[in-house]
Coordinates of C-alpha atoms and ligand atoms in Angstrom, one line a residue:
M1 CA -0.1 0.1 0.1
K2 CA 1.1 3.6 -0.8
K3 CA 2.5 5.6 1.9
L4 CA 0.5 9.2 2.7
A5 CA 2.5 11.9 5.0
L6 CA 1.3 15.5 5.9
I7 CA 3.7 18.6 6.8
G8 CA 1.7 21.0 8.6
C9 CA -0.5 19.5 11.5
G10 CA -3.2 22.7 11.8
G11 CA -6.1 24.2 10.7
I12 CA -6.2 22.9 7.1
G13 CA -4.1 19.8 7.8
S14 CA -7.1 18.6 10.2
Y15 CA -9.6 19.7 7.5
H16 CA -7.5 16.7 5.3
L17 CA -6.9 14.0 8.1
E18 CA -10.5 13.8 8.2
H19 CA -10.8 13.1 4.4
F20 CA -7.9 10.4 4.7
L21 CA -9.7 8.6 7.1
K22 CA -12.5 7.8 4.6
F23 CA -9.8 6.3 2.3
H24 CA -9.0 3.0 3.4
D25 CA -6.4 2.4 0.1
V26 CA -3.7 4.6 1.7
E27 CA -1.4 4.2 4.3
L28 CA -1.4 7.0 6.7
A29 CA 2.7 6.5 7.5
G30 CA 3.7 10.0 8.8
F31 CA 2.7 13.5 10.3
C32 CA 5.1 16.2 10.9
D33 CA 5.0 19.5 12.4
L34 CA 7.7 22.0 14.4
L35 CA 5.1 21.5 17.5
L36 CA 5.4 18.0 17.6
D37 CA 2.6 17.5 19.7
R38 CA 0.3 18.6 17.0
A39 CA 2.1 15.8 15.1
Q40 CA 0.9 13.5 18.0
S41 CA -2.5 14.3 17.9
F42 CA -2.7 13.7 14.1
V43 CA -1.2 10.1 14.8
K44 CA -3.9 9.6 17.7
K45 CA -6.4 10.7 15.4
A46 CA -5.2 8.4 12.0
G47 CA -5.0 5.3 14.3
S48 CA -1.7 4.9 12.6
G49 CA 1.8 6.4 11.7
K50 CA 4.5 8.5 13.3
A51 CA 5.1 11.8 14.5
Y52 CA 7.9 13.8 13.6
S53 CA 9.1 18.1 14.1
D54 CA 11.6 17.3 11.2
F55 CA 10.4 16.4 7.7
I56 CA 14.0 15.5 6.6
Q57 CA 14.1 12.6 9.5
M58 CA 10.4 11.7 8.4
Y59 CA 11.1 11.4 4.5
D60 CA 14.5 9.8 5.5
E61 CA 12.0 7.3 7.8
V62 CA 9.3 6.9 6.3
R63 CA 10.2 7.2 2.4
P64 CA 6.5 8.6 1.4
D65 CA 5.2 8.0 -1.9
L66 CA 2.8 11.2 -1.9
V67 CA 2.6 13.8 1.1
F68 CA 0.0 16.9 1.5
L69 CA 2.1 19.8 2.4
C70 CA -0.3 22.2 4.7
V71 CA 2.1 25.1 6.1
P72 CA 1.5 28.8 6.0
P73 CA 2.5 31.2 3.2
T74 CA 5.8 32.1 4.2
C75 CA 6.9 28.7 4.9
H76 CA 7.2 27.3 1.0
G77 CA 10.6 26.7 -0.6
R78 CA 12.7 24.1 1.0
I79 CA 10.1 21.5 1.8
E80 CA 9.1 21.8 -1.7
F81 CA 12.7 21.4 -3.0
E82 CA 13.7 18.6 -1.1
T83 CA 10.3 16.9 -1.8
I84 CA 11.0 17.5 -5.7
R85 CA 14.3 16.2 -5.3
R86 CA 12.9 13.4 -3.9
G87 CA 11.0 12.8 -6.4
I88 CA 7.5 12.4 -4.0
P89 CA 4.2 13.7 -5.5
F90 CA 2.5 16.6 -3.5
F91 CA -0.4 18.0 -2.5
V92 CA 0.4 21.7 -1.4
E93 CA -2.1 23.7 0.2
K94 CA -2.8 27.7 -1.8
P95 CA -1.2 30.3 -1.9
L96 CA 2.0 28.0 -3.1
A97 CA 4.4 30.8 -2.1
L98 CA 4.2 34.7 -1.7
D99 CA 7.7 34.9 -3.5
M100 CA 6.6 34.5 -7.4
K101 CA 10.3 34.5 -7.9
L102 CA 10.3 31.3 -5.8
A103 CA 7.1 30.1 -7.2
R104 CA 8.1 30.1 -11.0
E105 CA 11.2 28.0 -9.8
L106 CA 9.2 25.6 -8.2
V107 CA 6.6 25.7 -11.2
R108 CA 9.9 25.1 -13.2
Q109 CA 11.6 21.7 -11.2
V110 CA 7.7 20.3 -10.9
E111 CA 7.8 20.2 -15.2
E112 CA 11.3 19.6 -15.3
K113 CA 11.1 16.1 -13.2
G114 CA 7.1 15.5 -14.5
L115 CA 5.8 15.6 -10.6
I116 CA 2.3 14.8 -9.8
A117 CA 1.4 17.9 -8.0
A118 CA -1.7 19.3 -7.2
S119 CA -2.8 22.6 -4.9
G120 CA -5.7 23.2 -2.5
F121 CA -8.3 24.9 -4.7
Q122 CA -10.8 22.7 -4.1
C123 CA -13.8 24.8 -4.7
R124 CA -13.2 23.8 -8.6
Y125 CA -14.6 20.3 -8.0
D126 CA -17.9 21.4 -6.8
T127 CA -20.8 19.9 -8.7
I128 CA -22.7 23.2 -8.8
N129 CA -19.4 24.4 -11.7
E130 CA -21.1 21.9 -14.2
T131 CA -24.3 24.2 -14.1
A132 CA -22.1 27.5 -14.0
M133 CA -20.6 26.2 -17.0
E134 CA -23.2 25.6 -18.6
F135 CA -24.6 29.0 -18.5
I136 CA -21.7 30.7 -19.3
D137 CA -21.0 28.6 -22.4
S138 CA -25.1 29.9 -23.1
H139 CA -25.4 33.6 -22.0
P140 CA -21.7 35.2 -23.0
V141 CA -21.0 37.1 -19.7
L142 CA -20.5 40.7 -19.7
H143 CA -19.5 41.6 -16.2
V144 CA -19.2 39.9 -12.9
A145 CA -19.4 41.4 -9.6
A146 CA -17.9 39.6 -6.5
S147 CA -17.6 40.1 -3.0
R148 CA -16.5 38.5 -0.2
V149 CA -16.4 39.7 3.5
G150 CA -15.9 37.9 6.4
G151 CA -13.7 38.4 10.1
I152 CA -10.2 37.9 10.8
P153 CA -9.5 34.1 10.5
E154 CA -7.7 32.9 13.7
A155 CA -4.3 31.5 13.0
P156 CA -1.5 33.7 14.6
W157 CA 0.3 34.4 11.4
W158 CA -2.8 35.7 9.5
N159 CA -3.6 39.2 10.3
N160 CA 0.2 40.6 9.0
K161 CA 0.0 40.6 5.2
A162 CA 4.0 40.5 5.0
A163 CA 2.9 36.5 6.9
S164 CA -0.2 36.1 4.8
G165 CA -0.4 37.8 1.9
G166 CA -3.9 39.6 3.4
Q167 CA -7.5 38.8 2.6
L168 CA -6.9 38.7 -1.5
V169 CA -4.5 36.7 -1.5
E170 CA -5.2 34.4 1.2
Q171 CA -8.9 33.9 1.2
T172 CA -10.4 35.6 -2.0
I173 CA -7.8 34.0 -4.2
H174 CA -10.8 30.9 -4.0
Q175 CA -13.0 33.8 -6.5
L176 CA -10.2 34.6 -8.0
D177 CA -9.1 31.3 -9.4
M178 CA -12.8 30.3 -9.8
L179 CA -13.5 33.2 -12.7
R180 CA -10.4 31.9 -14.6
Y181 CA -11.5 28.4 -14.0
L182 CA -15.2 29.4 -14.8
L183 CA -14.6 31.9 -17.6
K184 CA -12.1 30.0 -19.3
T185 CA -9.6 33.5 -19.5
E186 CA -6.7 34.9 -17.9
P187 CA -6.4 38.2 -16.3
D188 CA -5.4 40.9 -18.4
T189 CA -4.9 43.6 -15.5
V190 CA -6.0 44.8 -11.7
Y191 CA -6.3 47.6 -10.1
S192 CA -6.7 47.4 -6.5
V193 CA -7.6 50.4 -3.8
P194 CA -6.8 49.2 -0.2
S195 CA -8.8 50.4 2.6
R196 CA -7.2 50.3 6.1
G197 CA -7.7 51.9 9.8
Y198 CA -10.8 50.5 10.7
I199 CA -9.3 47.8 13.0
T200 CA -7.2 49.3 15.5
Q201 CA -4.3 47.7 17.4
E202 CA -6.4 48.5 20.6
E203 CA -8.8 45.6 19.5
N204 CA -6.3 43.6 17.5
P205 CA -2.7 43.9 18.8
G206 CA -0.2 42.6 15.7
Y207 CA -2.8 43.4 12.8
F208 CA -1.1 44.7 10.0
T209 CA -3.2 44.2 7.1
D210 CA -6.0 45.9 4.8
D211 CA -9.5 45.5 6.5
L212 CA -10.7 45.7 2.6
S213 CA -10.0 46.1 -0.8
T214 CA -11.5 46.8 -4.0
T215 CA -10.2 46.1 -7.5
L216 CA -11.3 46.4 -10.8
I217 CA -10.0 43.4 -13.5
T218 CA -10.3 43.2 -17.0
F219 CA -9.7 40.0 -18.6
Q220 CA -8.2 39.0 -22.0
N221 CA -11.6 38.2 -23.3
G222 CA -13.3 41.5 -22.6
I223 CA -15.0 40.8 -19.5
T224 CA -14.9 43.2 -16.3
C225 CA -15.2 42.2 -13.1
T226 CA -15.5 44.2 -9.6
M227 CA -14.2 42.4 -6.5
M228 CA -14.8 43.7 -3.0
T229 CA -13.2 41.7 -0.1
G230 CA -12.7 42.3 3.8
C231 CA -11.3 40.8 6.5
Y232 CA -13.3 43.5 9.1
S233 CA -16.4 42.4 9.6
L234 CA -17.8 41.5 13.4
S235 CA -20.4 39.0 14.3
G236 CA -23.5 39.8 11.9
A237 CA -21.6 42.2 9.1
S238 CA -20.2 39.3 7.1
W239 CA -21.7 38.3 3.6
D240 CA -21.3 35.5 1.6
S241 CA -18.6 34.8 -1.2
K242 CA -20.8 35.4 -4.4
M243 CA -19.9 36.1 -7.9
T244 CA -22.9 37.4 -9.8
F245 CA -22.3 36.7 -13.6
G246 CA -24.3 38.8 -15.8
S247 CA -25.3 38.5 -19.5
R248 CA -27.8 40.5 -21.7
S249 CA -30.5 37.5 -21.0
A250 CA -29.9 36.5 -17.7
R251 CA -27.5 36.4 -14.8
M252 CA -26.2 33.7 -12.3
D253 CA -25.6 34.1 -8.8
Y254 CA -23.0 31.7 -7.7
Y255 CA -22.1 31.0 -4.1
L256 CA -18.7 29.6 -3.6
C257 CA -18.8 26.2 -2.6
A258 CA -22.6 26.2 -1.6
K259 CA -25.3 27.2 -4.6
A260 CA -25.8 28.8 -8.3
T261 CA -29.1 30.7 -8.7
L262 CA -30.2 31.3 -12.5
Y263 CA -32.5 34.1 -13.1
G264 CA -34.0 34.7 -16.4
T265 CA -32.7 31.0 -17.9
T266 CA -36.5 29.7 -17.6
E267 CA -39.4 31.0 -19.6
A268 CA -41.7 31.4 -15.7
D269 CA -38.6 33.5 -14.9
R270 CA -38.5 36.2 -17.4
P271 CA -39.5 39.7 -16.2
A272 CA -42.7 40.7 -17.9
E273 CA -41.7 43.7 -19.8
S274 CA -42.7 46.7 -17.5
S275 CA -40.3 45.0 -14.6
G276 CA -36.6 45.2 -14.3
I277 CA -35.6 48.7 -14.4
I278 CA -38.6 51.3 -13.6
A279 CA -38.4 53.5 -16.4
G280 CA -38.1 57.7 -15.2
D281 CA -36.5 57.4 -11.8
G282 CA -34.4 55.1 -12.6
T283 CA -35.0 53.3 -9.2
Q284 CA -34.6 49.2 -9.7
R285 CA -36.6 46.2 -8.3
K286 CA -36.8 42.3 -8.6
S287 CA -39.4 41.4 -10.9
D288 CA -42.3 39.9 -9.2
N289 CA -42.3 36.8 -11.1
E290 CA -38.2 36.5 -10.9
V291 CA -38.0 33.3 -8.7
G292 CA -34.7 31.8 -10.0
V293 CA -33.8 28.1 -10.6
T294 CA -31.1 27.0 -7.7
V295 CA -28.7 24.1 -7.6
E296 CA -26.8 23.5 -4.3
S297 CA -23.6 21.4 -4.1
R298 CA -24.0 17.8 -4.1
E299 CA -21.1 15.9 -3.0
D300 CA -18.0 16.8 -0.7
F301 CA -15.9 18.6 -2.4
G302 CA -12.9 18.8 -1.1
L303 CA -12.9 15.0 -0.3
A304 CA -13.6 15.1 -4.0
C305 CA -10.3 17.3 -4.4
D306 CA -8.2 14.8 -2.0
R307 CA -9.5 11.5 -3.5
T308 CA -8.5 12.8 -7.1
F309 CA -4.7 13.7 -6.0
L310 CA -4.5 10.2 -4.2
D311 CA -5.8 8.3 -7.4
A312 CA -3.7 10.4 -9.8
V313 CA -0.5 9.0 -7.8
L314 CA -2.2 5.4 -7.5
T315 CA -2.6 5.3 -11.4
G316 CA 0.0 7.6 -12.7
D317 CA -2.6 9.9 -14.2
P318 CA -2.8 13.7 -13.3
S319 CA -5.2 14.4 -16.4
R320 CA -8.5 14.3 -13.6
I321 CA -6.6 17.0 -11.1
R322 CA -8.3 20.2 -11.6
S323 CA -5.6 22.3 -10.1
P324 CA -2.3 21.4 -11.1
Y325 CA 0.7 22.8 -9.3
A326 CA 1.8 25.2 -12.4
D327 CA -2.2 26.3 -12.8
A328 CA -2.7 27.0 -9.2
Y329 CA 0.2 29.2 -9.4
K330 CA -1.2 31.4 -12.1
S331 CA -4.3 32.2 -9.5
V332 CA -1.4 33.1 -7.1
A333 CA 0.2 35.8 -9.5
F334 CA -3.1 37.3 -10.2
A335 CA -3.5 37.7 -6.5
M336 CA 0.0 39.1 -6.0
A337 CA -0.9 41.5 -9.2
C338 CA -3.7 42.9 -6.9
N339 CA -1.0 43.4 -3.9
E340 CA 1.3 44.9 -6.2
S341 CA -1.6 47.7 -7.6
M342 CA -2.3 48.4 -3.9
E343 CA 1.3 48.8 -3.1
T344 CA 2.2 51.2 -6.6
G345 CA -1.6 52.9 -6.8
L346 CA -1.6 51.7 -10.4
P347 CA -3.0 49.3 -12.6
V348 CA -0.9 46.2 -12.8
K349 CA -1.0 43.6 -16.0
V350 CA -1.0 40.5 -14.8
S351 CA 1.8 38.3 -16.3
Y352 CA 3.0 34.5 -15.6
Ligands
LIG401 N1 -7.7 25.2 0.3 C1 -8.4 26.4 1.7 O1 -9.7 26.4 1.7 C2 -7.9 26.5 3.0 C3 -8.3 27.0 4.2 C4 -7.6 27.5 5.2 C5 -6.3 27.1 5.3 N2 -5.9 26.9 3.7 C6 -4.2 27.3 3.5 O2 -3.9 26.4 4.4 C7 -2.1 26.8 4.9 C8 -2.0 26.7 6.4 O3 -2.9 27.5 7.0 P1 -4.0 27.0 8.5 O4 -4.8 27.3 8.8 O5 -3.9 25.6 8.4 O6 -2.2 27.3 9.2 P2 -2.1 26.7 10.9 O7 -1.0 27.5 11.5 O8 -3.3 26.4 11.5 O9 -1.3 25.5 10.6 C9 -0.2 25.6 10.1 C10 1.0 24.5 11.0 O10 2.6 24.4 10.1 C11 3.3 24.3 11.0 N3 4.4 24.1 10.2 C12 4.7 25.6 9.5 N4 6.2 25.1 9.1 C13 6.8 23.8 9.2 C14 7.4 23.3 8.9 N5 8.7 24.2 8.2 N6 7.4 21.9 9.3 C15 6.3 21.4 9.6 N7 5.4 22.3 10.3 C16 5.1 23.2 10.0 C17 2.8 25.4 12.4 O11 3.6 24.6 13.2 C18 1.5 24.9 12.2 O12 1.1 23.9 12.8 C19 -2.4 28.4 4.9 O13 -1.7 28.9 3.6 C20 -3.9 28.2 4.2 O14 -3.9 29.6 3.2 C21 -6.3 26.9 3.0

């Protein structure tokens, strides 16, 4: 049986472990964290394997056939170089790295070695994407209005932008990735404006990141997108990770990893002539007969994501992986271009 190892036994590591417990065709052989007690708690929960605080020692002793890398954004580099050198297929959590030069070199080495490598953009495995792609194929999209607002995540490194990349790179990157995936195009230019100062040091000591940012994105095929995202909200002020894809005849409200609601795609759902924007005063209202058609996630997309990577390693065929390493790098570069725009105050051409 192939041997699986995991490095980084924190929040997202636990999420993957829950999935591994459902797999009975792989041996859970090694868990590594700088904090040994975390690795030990994973061994206990897995009911197998050995705990380590040094990944080199784990690689030497366990000799894993595949590894999940679940470390914070600034902890990439040495682990991947060693993993690639040993030819171990790996799954790495987004955002892969914050240093784009490092990320490019890792992509180069993965490709040179022909190694199976995937990333944690699990939203790509959601079944609602079938509906979303059909909608986009049959309704040319003009604009996407996107947003995501939540509170400050708990991980200690998170509220320092130098360590996490900030909200866009750390969390909203899932939406940036889904824009590329669903629209089947690449970003051309981004212009991103940060807002700071709402969360104070008194309220949250060590908080050095933007409270929110607003970004205008142009895509290579002419579609535009506005993305507003923040990590400032107290309970009750958060809102869904939603993207409204607008075409001339219909629209789709896409809720990340939850559901997609289509409006105007059926006869019954078409507004009467008098509905929509009320002539004269510019007031907008929902049409009386607009009910929408909602499609919800049918399967555990996170489980599907991990299973797909495992199957790729077991069969040697990576073709079903929806977020290969080299492609994930492009979503990271997209998000980092937004950060560059925030720093320079200028529009930034996205380049890979
Ligand atoms: N795909 C997703 O939806 C998703 C969700 C949450 C987090 N993440 C990503 O996962 C990564 C980790 O996030 P988290 O919330 O689990 O962080 P965390 O702080 O909870 O856990 C990270 C763990 O890595 C360990 N670690 C750091 N360097 C190490 C090293 N060299 N060797 C061994 N262990 C090391 C830390 O001690 C810690 O226990 C981040 O990049 C985050 O963006 C992805």
